[in-house]
């Protein structure tokens, strides 16, 4: 046998033939490593997409600067930026976790990317976890940028950081579940149209820019149950009014998170 075909066999225990050894051993990587690798990939793709950056970074920044410096909407007593900054932070979460993720995942599904991932050892729930984690990484960058802009405009936030963090995490989970549910059940073109339409409607009617008390009483009750309203009002209670833990808004977000992620995990189609 020539050196090029040597398989590394040798005498085993008891004089028997040894078994060839291969390194690395074939098989799937640990689940945590697969999720981490997929998270890094999803984050890179999200940050390289110019259209997504426009939606997730530029639009919220422009809205914050415009409505804080131009007296267009009556935001009540106090500086406009104190009312607007929490709402724009909520909008940033929605634009990344829901609108951007729904559109990107919908077209990945159309072009067969998700079908190939479905043939890999990565479970469906692990893919959703990786996408949600990539959204959280992007949101950190968004929040840092918007916070710097808001401070430059004279923002003076109050309240505790733990309440803000809990609201942002639950809001991300809720919007991520809804975005994945839409992307995993509708055609890509329908997802594109629906996600953008929902973004515009919730921008106007979700308490982001226009206070909810400007709407009729019945509409206020219904709008207050939306995840964007719960997130923006919860952040406003903490950051503008110095409230403790906004349990009502957290409860609304938790319900949306459970329903959205649960439905997405059950109904998501790879192709």
PDB file of C-alpha atoms in Angstrom:
ATOM      1  CA  UNK A   1       0.000   0.000   0.000  1.00  0.00           C
ATOM      2  CA  UNK A   2       1.396   3.351  -0.957  1.00  0.00           C
ATOM      3  CA  UNK A   3       1.799   6.250   1.488  1.00  0.00           C
ATOM      4  CA  UNK A   4      -0.962   8.184  -0.263  1.00  0.00           C
ATOM      5  CA  UNK A   5      -3.583   5.590   0.604  1.00  0.00           C
ATOM      6  CA  UNK A   6      -2.619   4.989   4.217  1.00  0.00           C
ATOM      7  CA  UNK A   7      -5.717   5.157   6.434  1.00  0.00           C
ATOM      8  CA  UNK A   8      -3.981   5.166   9.788  1.00  0.00           C
ATOM      9  CA  UNK A   9      -4.904   1.603  10.775  1.00  0.00           C
ATOM     10  CA  UNK A  10      -2.810  -0.223  13.338  1.00  0.00           C
ATOM     11  CA  UNK A  11      -2.912  -2.832  16.015  1.00  0.00           C
ATOM     12  CA  UNK A  12      -5.788  -2.317  18.377  1.00  0.00           C
ATOM     13  CA  UNK A  13      -6.321  -3.639  21.886  1.00  0.00           C
ATOM     14  CA  UNK A  14      -5.681  -7.361  22.045  1.00  0.00           C
ATOM     15  CA  UNK A  15      -3.789  -7.389  18.770  1.00  0.00           C
ATOM     16  CA  UNK A  16      -6.860  -6.660  16.624  1.00  0.00           C
ATOM     17  CA  UNK A  17      -6.892  -4.284  13.723  1.00  0.00           C
ATOM     18  CA  UNK A  18      -7.207  -0.614  14.698  1.00  0.00           C
ATOM     19  CA  UNK A  19      -9.977   1.621  13.422  1.00  0.00           C
ATOM     20  CA  UNK A  20      -9.161   4.606  11.202  1.00  0.00           C
ATOM     21  CA  UNK A  21      -9.395   7.927  12.988  1.00  0.00           C
ATOM     22  CA  UNK A  22     -10.570  11.089  11.313  1.00  0.00           C
ATOM     23  CA  UNK A  23     -10.303  14.645  12.606  1.00  0.00           C
ATOM     24  CA  UNK A  24     -12.505  16.536  12.880  1.00  0.00           C
ATOM     25  CA  UNK A  25     -15.188  13.961  13.558  1.00  0.00           C
ATOM     26  CA  UNK A  26     -18.124  14.233  11.134  1.00  0.00           C
ATOM     27  CA  UNK A  27     -21.432  15.458  12.522  1.00  0.00           C
ATOM     28  CA  UNK A  28     -23.383  18.581  13.370  1.00  0.00           C
ATOM     29  CA  UNK A  29     -21.794  21.316  15.439  1.00  0.00           C
ATOM     30  CA  UNK A  30     -23.179  22.020  18.927  1.00  0.00           C
ATOM     31  CA  UNK A  31     -26.503  23.822  18.792  1.00  0.00           C
ATOM     32  CA  UNK A  32     -25.153  26.908  20.582  1.00  0.00           C
ATOM     33  CA  UNK A  33     -22.377  27.244  18.010  1.00  0.00           C
ATOM     34  CA  UNK A  34     -24.843  26.914  15.122  1.00  0.00           C
ATOM     35  CA  UNK A  35     -27.066  29.626  16.592  1.00  0.00           C
ATOM     36  CA  UNK A  36     -24.069  31.927  17.146  1.00  0.00           C
ATOM     37  CA  UNK A  37     -22.842  31.426  13.581  1.00  0.00           C
ATOM     38  CA  UNK A  38     -26.291  32.030  12.121  1.00  0.00           C
ATOM     39  CA  UNK A  39     -26.720  35.129  14.298  1.00  0.00           C
ATOM     40  CA  UNK A  40     -23.441  36.585  13.010  1.00  0.00           C
ATOM     41  CA  UNK A  41     -24.476  35.849   9.420  1.00  0.00           C
ATOM     42  CA  UNK A  42     -27.938  37.401   9.850  1.00  0.00           C
ATOM     43  CA  UNK A  43     -26.426  40.539  11.435  1.00  0.00           C
ATOM     44  CA  UNK A  44     -23.914  41.021   8.610  1.00  0.00           C
ATOM     45  CA  UNK A  45     -26.640  40.645   5.980  1.00  0.00           C
ATOM     46  CA  UNK A  46     -28.893  43.093   7.799  1.00  0.00           C
ATOM     47  CA  UNK A  47     -26.208  45.761   8.117  1.00  0.00           C
ATOM     48  CA  UNK A  48     -25.130  45.400   4.467  1.00  0.00           C
ATOM     49  CA  UNK A  49     -28.639  46.034   3.133  1.00  0.00           C
ATOM     50  CA  UNK A  50     -28.966  49.712   2.210  1.00  0.00           C
ATOM     51  CA  UNK A  51     -32.768  49.637   2.085  1.00  0.00           C
ATOM     52  CA  UNK A  52     -32.942  48.130   5.550  1.00  0.00           C
ATOM     53  CA  UNK A  53     -30.565  50.779   6.913  1.00  0.00           C
ATOM     54  CA  UNK A  54     -32.826  53.468   5.454  1.00  0.00           C
ATOM     55  CA  UNK A  55     -35.815  51.954   7.221  1.00  0.00           C
ATOM     56  CA  UNK A  56     -34.141  51.174  10.525  1.00  0.00           C
ATOM     57  CA  UNK A  57     -31.743  54.087  11.013  1.00  0.00           C
ATOM     58  CA  UNK A  58     -32.345  57.059   8.733  1.00  0.00           C
ATOM     59  CA  UNK A  59     -36.143  57.326   8.945  1.00  0.00           C
ATOM     60  CA  UNK A  60     -36.338  57.211  12.786  1.00  0.00           C
ATOM     61  CA  UNK A  61     -33.458  59.705  13.038  1.00  0.00           C
ATOM     62  CA  UNK A  62     -35.099  62.125  10.592  1.00  0.00           C
ATOM     63  CA  UNK A  63     -38.452  61.875  12.364  1.00  0.00           C
ATOM     64  CA  UNK A  64     -36.824  62.596  15.718  1.00  0.00           C
ATOM     65  CA  UNK A  65     -34.978  65.652  14.415  1.00  0.00           C
ATOM     66  CA  UNK A  66     -37.899  66.994  12.352  1.00  0.00           C
ATOM     67  CA  UNK A  67     -40.674  66.782  14.949  1.00  0.00           C
ATOM     68  CA  UNK A  68     -38.383  67.895  17.782  1.00  0.00           C
ATOM     69  CA  UNK A  69     -37.273  71.069  16.006  1.00  0.00           C
ATOM     70  CA  UNK A  70     -40.428  72.010  14.055  1.00  0.00           C
ATOM     71  CA  UNK A  71     -43.663  72.678  15.945  1.00  0.00           C
ATOM     72  CA  UNK A  72     -45.992  70.517  13.861  1.00  0.00           C
ATOM     73  CA  UNK A  73     -47.749  68.334  16.453  1.00  0.00           C
ATOM     74  CA  UNK A  74     -48.895  69.299  19.929  1.00  0.00           C
ATOM     75  CA  UNK A  75     -47.043  66.890  22.220  1.00  0.00           C
ATOM     76  CA  UNK A  76     -48.266  68.480  25.445  1.00  0.00           C
ATOM     77  CA  UNK A  77     -46.302  70.212  28.178  1.00  0.00           C
ATOM     78  CA  UNK A  78     -42.530  70.042  28.214  1.00  0.00           C
ATOM     79  CA  UNK A  79     -39.983  69.761  25.443  1.00  0.00           C
ATOM     80  CA  UNK A  80     -41.114  67.927  22.308  1.00  0.00           C
ATOM     81  CA  UNK A  81     -38.053  65.697  22.336  1.00  0.00           C
ATOM     82  CA  UNK A  82     -39.007  64.338  25.781  1.00  0.00           C
ATOM     83  CA  UNK A  83     -42.249  63.017  24.274  1.00  0.00           C
ATOM     84  CA  UNK A  84     -40.816  62.003  20.905  1.00  0.00           C
ATOM     85  CA  UNK A  85     -37.620  60.185  21.919  1.00  0.00           C
ATOM     86  CA  UNK A  86     -39.360  57.193  23.609  1.00  0.00           C
ATOM     87  CA  UNK A  87     -41.763  56.849  20.687  1.00  0.00           C
ATOM     88  CA  UNK A  88     -38.960  56.925  18.134  1.00  0.00           C
ATOM     89  CA  UNK A  89     -37.068  54.281  20.113  1.00  0.00           C
ATOM     90  CA  UNK A  90     -40.181  52.110  19.894  1.00  0.00           C
ATOM     91  CA  UNK A  91     -40.385  52.835  16.157  1.00  0.00           C
ATOM     92  CA  UNK A  92     -36.761  51.741  15.742  1.00  0.00           C
ATOM     93  CA  UNK A  93     -37.551  48.423  17.413  1.00  0.00           C
ATOM     94  CA  UNK A  94     -40.564  47.879  15.164  1.00  0.00           C
ATOM     95  CA  UNK A  95     -38.722  48.851  11.978  1.00  0.00           C
ATOM     96  CA  UNK A  96     -35.955  46.314  12.647  1.00  0.00           C
ATOM     97  CA  UNK A  97     -37.717  43.452  14.415  1.00  0.00           C
ATOM     98  CA  UNK A  98     -40.923  43.522  12.385  1.00  0.00           C
ATOM     99  CA  UNK A  99     -40.758  45.397   9.075  1.00  0.00           C
ATOM    100  CA  UNK A 100     -37.137  44.807   8.099  1.00  0.00           C
ATOM    101  CA  UNK A 101     -37.028  41.218   9.305  1.00  0.00           C
ATOM    102  CA  UNK A 102     -40.343  40.292   7.685  1.00  0.00           C
ATOM    103  CA  UNK A 103     -39.287  41.628   4.281  1.00  0.00           C
ATOM    104  CA  UNK A 104     -35.791  40.107   4.372  1.00  0.00           C
ATOM    105  CA  UNK A 105     -37.009  36.713   5.570  1.00  0.00           C
ATOM    106  CA  UNK A 106     -39.884  36.689   3.077  1.00  0.00           C
ATOM    107  CA  UNK A 107     -37.509  37.071   0.130  1.00  0.00           C
ATOM    108  CA  UNK A 108     -35.062  34.558   1.612  1.00  0.00           C
ATOM    109  CA  UNK A 109     -37.956  32.123   1.626  1.00  0.00           C
ATOM    110  CA  UNK A 110     -38.856  32.976  -1.970  1.00  0.00           C
ATOM    111  CA  UNK A 111     -35.319  32.526  -3.293  1.00  0.00           C
ATOM    112  CA  UNK A 112     -34.840  29.176  -1.577  1.00  0.00           C
ATOM    113  CA  UNK A 113     -32.417  30.293   1.120  1.00  0.00           C
ATOM    114  CA  UNK A 114     -34.664  29.024   3.901  1.00  0.00           C
ATOM    115  CA  UNK A 115     -35.236  25.746   2.044  1.00  0.00           C
ATOM    116  CA  UNK A 116     -31.500  25.088   2.103  1.00  0.00           C
ATOM    117  CA  UNK A 117     -31.340  26.020   5.783  1.00  0.00           C
ATOM    118  CA  UNK A 118     -34.218  23.643   6.374  1.00  0.00           C
ATOM    119  CA  UNK A 119     -32.052  20.801   5.075  1.00  0.00           C
ATOM    120  CA  UNK A 120     -29.295  21.677   7.546  1.00  0.00           C
ATOM    121  CA  UNK A 121     -29.105  20.471  11.177  1.00  0.00           C
ATOM    122  CA  UNK A 122     -30.316  23.912  12.313  1.00  0.00           C
ATOM    123  CA  UNK A 123     -33.821  23.498  13.840  1.00  0.00           C
ATOM    124  CA  UNK A 124     -36.608  25.873  12.905  1.00  0.00           C
ATOM    125  CA  UNK A 125     -36.775  27.408  16.369  1.00  0.00           C
ATOM    126  CA  UNK A 126     -32.993  27.912  16.344  1.00  0.00           C
ATOM    127  CA  UNK A 127     -33.229  29.862  13.078  1.00  0.00           C
ATOM    128  CA  UNK A 128     -35.892  32.101  14.650  1.00  0.00           C
ATOM    129  CA  UNK A 129     -33.685  32.524  17.717  1.00  0.00           C
ATOM    130  CA  UNK A 130     -30.717  33.543  15.561  1.00  0.00           C
ATOM    131  CA  UNK A 131     -32.805  36.055  13.644  1.00  0.00           C
ATOM    132  CA  UNK A 132     -34.125  37.558  16.873  1.00  0.00           C
ATOM    133  CA  UNK A 133     -30.602  37.818  18.322  1.00  0.00           C
ATOM    134  CA  UNK A 134     -29.360  39.548  15.157  1.00  0.00           C
ATOM    135  CA  UNK A 135     -32.198  42.030  15.523  1.00  0.00           C
ATOM    136  CA  UNK A 136     -31.109  42.752  19.107  1.00  0.00           C
ATOM    137  CA  UNK A 137     -27.555  43.488  17.945  1.00  0.00           C
ATOM    138  CA  UNK A 138     -28.853  45.912  15.307  1.00  0.00           C
ATOM    139  CA  UNK A 139     -31.157  47.565  17.824  1.00  0.00           C
ATOM    140  CA  UNK A 140     -28.247  48.288  20.157  1.00  0.00           C
ATOM    141  CA  UNK A 141     -26.637  50.308  17.361  1.00  0.00           C
ATOM    142  CA  UNK A 142     -29.930  52.075  16.627  1.00  0.00           C
ATOM    143  CA  UNK A 143     -30.580  52.962  20.254  1.00  0.00           C
ATOM    144  CA  UNK A 144     -27.069  54.336  20.738  1.00  0.00           C
ATOM    145  CA  UNK A 145     -27.414  56.558  17.649  1.00  0.00           C
ATOM    146  CA  UNK A 146     -30.914  57.795  18.512  1.00  0.00           C
ATOM    147  CA  UNK A 147     -29.921  58.451  22.129  1.00  0.00           C
ATOM    148  CA  UNK A 148     -26.985  60.597  21.003  1.00  0.00           C
ATOM    149  CA  UNK A 149     -29.260  62.572  18.663  1.00  0.00           C
ATOM    150  CA  UNK A 150     -31.900  63.004  21.370  1.00  0.00           C
ATOM    151  CA  UNK A 151     -29.336  64.270  23.892  1.00  0.00           C
ATOM    152  CA  UNK A 152     -28.078  66.745  21.286  1.00  0.00           C
ATOM    153  CA  UNK A 153     -31.669  68.004  20.957  1.00  0.00           C
ATOM    154  CA  UNK A 154     -31.966  68.547  24.725  1.00  0.00           C
ATOM    155  CA  UNK A 155     -33.507  65.277  25.890  1.00  0.00           C
ATOM    156  CA  UNK A 156     -33.530  64.751  29.656  1.00  0.00           C
ATOM    157  CA  UNK A 157     -34.697  61.148  30.358  1.00  0.00           C
ATOM    158  CA  UNK A 158     -35.796  59.850  33.742  1.00  0.00           C
ATOM    159  CA  UNK A 159     -36.596  56.415  35.150  1.00  0.00           C
ATOM    160  CA  UNK A 160     -34.554  53.251  35.633  1.00  0.00           C
ATOM    161  CA  UNK A 161     -32.600  51.433  32.903  1.00  0.00           C
ATOM    162  CA  UNK A 162     -33.888  47.982  33.902  1.00  0.00           C
ATOM    163  CA  UNK A 163     -37.487  48.920  33.060  1.00  0.00           C
ATOM    164  CA  UNK A 164     -36.364  50.310  29.700  1.00  0.00           C
ATOM    165  CA  UNK A 165     -34.339  47.177  28.932  1.00  0.00           C
ATOM    166  CA  UNK A 166     -37.239  44.865  29.800  1.00  0.00           C
ATOM    167  CA  UNK A 167     -39.616  46.861  27.587  1.00  0.00           C
ATOM    168  CA  UNK A 168     -37.180  46.776  24.661  1.00  0.00           C
ATOM    169  CA  UNK A 169     -36.548  43.031  24.976  1.00  0.00           C
ATOM    170  CA  UNK A 170     -40.252  42.162  25.198  1.00  0.00           C
ATOM    171  CA  UNK A 171     -41.031  44.562  22.352  1.00  0.00           C
ATOM    172  CA  UNK A 172     -38.355  42.944  20.209  1.00  0.00           C
ATOM    173  CA  UNK A 173     -39.717  39.473  20.937  1.00  0.00           C
ATOM    174  CA  UNK A 174     -43.271  40.549  20.089  1.00  0.00           C
ATOM    175  CA  UNK A 175     -42.371  42.254  16.807  1.00  0.00           C
ATOM    176  CA  UNK A 176     -39.910  39.559  15.821  1.00  0.00           C
ATOM    177  CA  UNK A 177     -42.549  36.869  16.248  1.00  0.00           C
ATOM    178  CA  UNK A 178     -45.078  38.817  14.175  1.00  0.00           C
ATOM    179  CA  UNK A 179     -42.524  39.548  11.468  1.00  0.00           C
ATOM    180  CA  UNK A 180     -41.456  35.901  11.192  1.00  0.00           C
ATOM    181  CA  UNK A 181     -45.094  34.789  11.182  1.00  0.00           C
ATOM    182  CA  UNK A 182     -45.840  37.099   8.256  1.00  0.00           C
ATOM    183  CA  UNK A 183     -42.692  36.118   6.349  1.00  0.00           C
ATOM    184  CA  UNK A 184     -43.257  32.414   6.906  1.00  0.00           C
ATOM    185  CA  UNK A 185     -46.873  32.291   5.755  1.00  0.00           C
ATOM    186  CA  UNK A 186     -47.309  34.930   3.014  1.00  0.00           C
ATOM    187  CA  UNK A 187     -45.698  35.329  -0.386  1.00  0.00           C
ATOM    188  CA  UNK A 188     -42.704  37.677  -0.521  1.00  0.00           C
ATOM    189  CA  UNK A 189     -44.549  40.369  -2.484  1.00  0.00           C
ATOM    190  CA  UNK A 190     -47.492  40.261  -0.078  1.00  0.00           C
ATOM    191  CA  UNK A 191     -45.104  40.461   2.869  1.00  0.00           C
ATOM    192  CA  UNK A 192     -43.368  43.489   1.335  1.00  0.00           C
ATOM    193  CA  UNK A 193     -46.644  45.339   0.833  1.00  0.00           C
ATOM    194  CA  UNK A 194     -48.211  44.342   4.153  1.00  0.00           C
ATOM    195  CA  UNK A 195     -45.120  45.069   6.256  1.00  0.00           C
ATOM    196  CA  UNK A 196     -44.694  48.560   4.798  1.00  0.00           C
ATOM    197  CA  UNK A 197     -48.416  49.304   5.157  1.00  0.00           C
ATOM    198  CA  UNK A 198     -48.414  48.205   8.803  1.00  0.00           C
ATOM    199  CA  UNK A 199     -45.306  50.308   9.436  1.00  0.00           C
ATOM    200  CA  UNK A 200     -47.009  53.465   8.123  1.00  0.00           C
ATOM    201  CA  UNK A 201     -50.299  52.801   9.928  1.00  0.00           C
ATOM    202  CA  UNK A 202     -48.636  52.128  13.266  1.00  0.00           C
ATOM    203  CA  UNK A 203     -46.351  55.140  12.835  1.00  0.00           C
ATOM    204  CA  UNK A 204     -49.473  57.309  12.709  1.00  0.00           C
ATOM    205  CA  UNK A 205     -51.775  55.446  15.088  1.00  0.00           C
ATOM    206  CA  UNK A 206     -49.401  53.790  17.537  1.00  0.00           C
ATOM    207  CA  UNK A 207     -48.567  56.713  19.791  1.00  0.00           C
ATOM    208  CA  UNK A 208     -45.130  57.171  18.224  1.00  0.00           C
ATOM    209  CA  UNK A 209     -45.510  60.735  16.920  1.00  0.00           C
ATOM    210  CA  UNK A 210     -49.164  61.551  17.599  1.00  0.00           C
ATOM    211  CA  UNK A 211     -50.298  61.218  21.263  1.00  0.00           C
ATOM    212  CA  UNK A 212     -52.990  58.592  21.753  1.00  0.00           C
ATOM    213  CA  UNK A 213     -55.197  61.115  23.567  1.00  0.00           C
ATOM    214  CA  UNK A 214     -55.699  62.890  20.226  1.00  0.00           C
ATOM    215  CA  UNK A 215     -57.849  59.954  19.091  1.00  0.00           C
ATOM    216  CA  UNK A 216     -61.493  59.213  20.120  1.00  0.00           C
ATOM    217  CA  UNK A 217     -61.951  57.303  23.373  1.00  0.00           C
ATOM    218  CA  UNK A 218     -62.946  54.032  21.693  1.00  0.00           C
ATOM    219  CA  UNK A 219     -59.992  54.214  19.327  1.00  0.00           C
ATOM    220  CA  UNK A 220     -57.642  54.940  22.244  1.00  0.00           C
ATOM    221  CA  UNK A 221     -58.697  51.710  23.969  1.00  0.00           C
ATOM    222  CA  UNK A 222     -58.149  49.600  20.853  1.00  0.00           C
ATOM    223  CA  UNK A 223     -54.912  51.303  19.842  1.00  0.00           C
ATOM    224  CA  UNK A 224     -53.551  50.887  23.362  1.00  0.00           C
ATOM    225  CA  UNK A 225     -53.633  47.101  22.900  1.00  0.00           C
ATOM    226  CA  UNK A 226     -51.228  47.210  19.945  1.00  0.00           C
ATOM    227  CA  UNK A 227     -47.607  46.247  20.629  1.00  0.00           C
ATOM    228  CA  UNK A 228     -46.243  49.532  19.251  1.00  0.00           C
ATOM    229  CA  UNK A 229     -48.566  51.508  21.548  1.00  0.00           C
ATOM    230  CA  UNK A 230     -47.631  49.414  24.577  1.00  0.00           C
ATOM    231  CA  UNK A 231     -43.929  49.836  23.824  1.00  0.00           C
ATOM    232  CA  UNK A 232     -44.018  53.570  23.089  1.00  0.00           C
ATOM    233  CA  UNK A 233     -46.317  54.383  26.022  1.00  0.00           C
ATOM    234  CA  UNK A 234     -44.341  52.162  28.378  1.00  0.00           C
ATOM    235  CA  UNK A 235     -41.057  53.809  27.406  1.00  0.00           C
ATOM    236  CA  UNK A 236     -42.694  57.208  27.745  1.00  0.00           C
ATOM    237  CA  UNK A 237     -44.001  56.427  31.229  1.00  0.00           C
ATOM    238  CA  UNK A 238     -40.497  55.497  32.350  1.00  0.00           C
ATOM    239  CA  UNK A 239     -38.307  57.943  30.427  1.00  0.00           C
ATOM    240  CA  UNK A 240     -40.574  61.000  30.436  1.00  0.00           C
ATOM    241  CA  UNK A 241     -42.561  60.621  33.644  1.00  0.00           C
ATOM    242  CA  UNK A 242     -40.091  58.634  35.758  1.00  0.00           C
ATOM    243  CA  UNK A 243     -42.481  55.749  36.442  1.00  0.00           C
ATOM    244  CA  UNK A 244     -41.257  52.464  37.891  1.00  0.00           C
ATOM    245  CA  UNK A 245     -42.274  49.248  36.159  1.00  0.00           C
ATOM    246  CA  UNK A 246     -45.158  49.750  33.655  1.00  0.00           C
ATOM    247  CA  UNK A 247     -46.756  46.375  34.299  1.00  0.00           C
ATOM    248  CA  UNK A 248     -49.765  46.943  32.046  1.00  0.00           C
ATOM    249  CA  UNK A 249     -47.659  47.707  28.977  1.00  0.00           C
ATOM    250  CA  UNK A 250     -45.275  44.861  29.807  1.00  0.00           C
ATOM    251  CA  UNK A 251     -48.245  42.506  30.011  1.00  0.00           C
ATOM    252  CA  UNK A 252     -49.513  43.547  26.578  1.00  0.00           C
ATOM    253  CA  UNK A 253     -46.050  43.030  25.066  1.00  0.00           C
ATOM    254  CA  UNK A 254     -45.654  39.650  26.774  1.00  0.00           C
ATOM    255  CA  UNK A 255     -48.967  38.425  25.337  1.00  0.00           C
ATOM    256  CA  UNK A 256     -47.985  39.550  21.823  1.00  0.00           C
ATOM    257  CA  UNK A 257     -44.562  37.925  22.210  1.00  0.00           C
ATOM    258  CA  UNK A 258     -46.000  34.567  23.272  1.00  0.00           C
ATOM    259  CA  UNK A 259     -48.689  34.576  20.579  1.00  0.00           C
ATOM    260  CA  UNK A 260     -46.407  35.818  17.799  1.00  0.00           C
ATOM    261  CA  UNK A 261     -43.429  33.546  18.468  1.00  0.00           C
ATOM    262  CA  UNK A 262     -45.670  30.566  19.186  1.00  0.00           C
ATOM    263  CA  UNK A 263     -47.637  30.997  15.959  1.00  0.00           C
ATOM    264  CA  UNK A 264     -44.447  31.565  13.963  1.00  0.00           C
ATOM    265  CA  UNK A 265     -42.838  28.416  15.350  1.00  0.00           C
ATOM    266  CA  UNK A 266     -45.933  26.398  14.483  1.00  0.00           C
ATOM    267  CA  UNK A 267     -46.919  27.869  11.101  1.00  0.00           C
ATOM    268  CA  UNK A 268     -43.604  28.993   9.594  1.00  0.00           C
ATOM    269  CA  UNK A 269     -43.004  27.368   6.195  1.00  0.00           C
ATOM    270  CA  UNK A 270     -39.481  26.974   4.846  1.00  0.00           C
ATOM    271  CA  UNK A 271     -40.642  27.270   1.200  1.00  0.00           C
TER     272      UNK A 271
END
